[in-house]
Amino acid sequence: MKQRSWRQLYMHCTSVLVTHDSRKLKILPTRKATGKGLDWDYDRELSFDLDSASWKDIINSIRKQLEGHEAD
């Protein structure tokens, strides 16, 4: 993970909750909470209709969202 400490990992990590049913794929990332811990970041939630969305578009959308949040 290329982090020197647990604190640095916490400060730079991104985690996501991925859920799906037969029609929808939802990706809900976290953000650093005001105090300690992580909160769900509903402003950056992604939702895809699996009947009409292409996998290429889904993957590209997820990559764009994570580009600015990757650790060095």
PDB file of C-alpha atoms in Angstrom:
ATOM      1  CA  MET A   1       0.000   0.000   0.000  1.00  0.00           C
ATOM      2  CA  LYS A   2       3.094   2.187   0.023  1.00  0.00           C
ATOM      3  CA  GLN A   3       2.289   3.987   3.278  1.00  0.00           C
ATOM      4  CA  ARG A   4       4.818   4.519   6.051  1.00  0.00           C
ATOM      5  CA  SER A   5       2.372   4.362   8.953  1.00  0.00           C
ATOM      6  CA  TRP A   6      -1.179   3.388   9.834  1.00  0.00           C
ATOM      7  CA  ARG A   7      -2.043   7.085  10.222  1.00  0.00           C
ATOM      8  CA  GLN A   8      -0.779   7.883   6.735  1.00  0.00           C
ATOM      9  CA  LEU A   9      -2.740   4.920   5.349  1.00  0.00           C
ATOM     10  CA  TYR A  10      -5.893   6.169   7.077  1.00  0.00           C
ATOM     11  CA  MET A  11      -5.373   9.701   5.732  1.00  0.00           C
ATOM     12  CA  HIS A  12      -4.931   8.521   2.136  1.00  0.00           C
ATOM     13  CA  CYS A  13      -7.161   5.475   1.838  1.00  0.00           C
ATOM     14  CA  THR A  14     -10.358   5.145  -0.111  1.00  0.00           C
ATOM     15  CA  SER A  15     -12.762   2.319   0.480  1.00  0.00           C
ATOM     16  CA  VAL A  16     -16.043   1.610  -1.235  1.00  0.00           C
ATOM     17  CA  LEU A  17     -19.212  -0.379  -0.679  1.00  0.00           C
ATOM     18  CA  VAL A  18     -20.329  -2.183  -3.830  1.00  0.00           C
ATOM     19  CA  THR A  19     -23.884  -3.486  -4.001  1.00  0.00           C
ATOM     20  CA  HIS A  20     -25.902  -4.881  -6.856  1.00  0.00           C
ATOM     21  CA  ASP A  21     -29.148  -6.520  -7.696  1.00  0.00           C
ATOM     22  CA  SER A  22     -30.377  -7.780 -11.051  1.00  0.00           C
ATOM     23  CA  ARG A  23     -30.707  -4.244 -12.470  1.00  0.00           C
ATOM     24  CA  LYS A  24     -28.529  -1.780 -10.532  1.00  0.00           C
ATOM     25  CA  LEU A  25     -24.880  -1.542  -9.540  1.00  0.00           C
ATOM     26  CA  LYS A  26     -24.129   0.986  -6.793  1.00  0.00           C
ATOM     27  CA  ILE A  27     -20.715   2.136  -5.619  1.00  0.00           C
ATOM     28  CA  LEU A  28     -20.557   4.194  -2.434  1.00  0.00           C
ATOM     29  CA  PRO A  29     -17.130   5.535  -1.417  1.00  0.00           C
ATOM     30  CA  THR A  30     -16.050   6.721   2.008  1.00  0.00           C
ATOM     31  CA  ARG A  31     -14.445   9.971   3.104  1.00  0.00           C
ATOM     32  CA  LYS A  32     -12.583  10.944   6.236  1.00  0.00           C
ATOM     33  CA  ALA A  33     -14.998  11.789   9.037  1.00  0.00           C
ATOM     34  CA  THR A  34     -14.907  15.078  10.902  1.00  0.00           C
ATOM     35  CA  GLY A  35     -13.611  13.266  13.973  1.00  0.00           C
ATOM     36  CA  LYS A  36     -12.072   9.825  13.695  1.00  0.00           C
ATOM     37  CA  GLY A  37     -13.048   7.165  11.222  1.00  0.00           C
ATOM     38  CA  LEU A  38     -14.734   7.212   7.844  1.00  0.00           C
ATOM     39  CA  ASP A  39     -18.179   8.318   6.659  1.00  0.00           C
ATOM     40  CA  TRP A  40     -20.116   7.411   3.538  1.00  0.00           C
ATOM     41  CA  ASP A  41     -19.671  10.038   0.808  1.00  0.00           C
ATOM     42  CA  TYR A  42     -23.117  10.162  -0.779  1.00  0.00           C
ATOM     43  CA  ASP A  43     -22.061  13.089  -3.004  1.00  0.00           C
ATOM     44  CA  ARG A  44     -19.712  10.758  -4.917  1.00  0.00           C
ATOM     45  CA  GLU A  45     -22.009   7.719  -5.070  1.00  0.00           C
ATOM     46  CA  LEU A  46     -22.197   6.068  -8.483  1.00  0.00           C
ATOM     47  CA  SER A  47     -25.206   4.127  -9.710  1.00  0.00           C
ATOM     48  CA  PHE A  48     -25.503   2.247 -12.981  1.00  0.00           C
ATOM     49  CA  ASP A  49     -28.461   0.618 -14.690  1.00  0.00           C
ATOM     50  CA  LEU A  50     -27.060  -2.744 -15.769  1.00  0.00           C
ATOM     51  CA  ASP A  51     -29.622  -3.106 -18.565  1.00  0.00           C
ATOM     52  CA  SER A  52     -28.292  -0.056 -20.414  1.00  0.00           C
ATOM     53  CA  ALA A  53     -24.796   0.798 -19.124  1.00  0.00           C
ATOM     54  CA  SER A  54     -21.717  -0.690 -20.784  1.00  0.00           C
ATOM     55  CA  TRP A  55     -19.025  -2.242 -18.591  1.00  0.00           C
ATOM     56  CA  LYS A  56     -16.459   0.006 -20.263  1.00  0.00           C
ATOM     57  CA  ASP A  57     -18.393   3.115 -19.178  1.00  0.00           C
ATOM     58  CA  ILE A  58     -18.777   1.749 -15.651  1.00  0.00           C
ATOM     59  CA  ILE A  59     -15.053   1.020 -15.327  1.00  0.00           C
ATOM     60  CA  ASN A  60     -14.058   4.409 -16.768  1.00  0.00           C
ATOM     61  CA  SER A  61     -16.414   6.219 -14.365  1.00  0.00           C
ATOM     62  CA  ILE A  62     -14.944   4.399 -11.374  1.00  0.00           C
ATOM     63  CA  ARG A  63     -11.377   5.123 -12.502  1.00  0.00           C
ATOM     64  CA  LYS A  64     -12.137   8.839 -12.933  1.00  0.00           C
ATOM     65  CA  GLN A  65     -13.602   9.009  -9.464  1.00  0.00           C
ATOM     66  CA  LEU A  66     -10.608   7.294  -7.867  1.00  0.00           C
ATOM     67  CA  GLU A  67      -7.864   9.154  -9.806  1.00  0.00           C
ATOM     68  CA  GLY A  68      -7.842  12.133  -7.469  1.00  0.00           C
ATOM     69  CA  HIS A  69      -8.028   9.956  -4.352  1.00  0.00           C
ATOM     70  CA  GLU A  70      -5.162   7.531  -4.867  1.00  0.00           C
ATOM     71  CA  ALA A  71      -2.257   7.511  -2.449  1.00  0.00           C
ATOM     72  CA  ASP A  72       1.247   8.237  -3.682  1.00  0.00           C
TER      73      ASP A  72
END
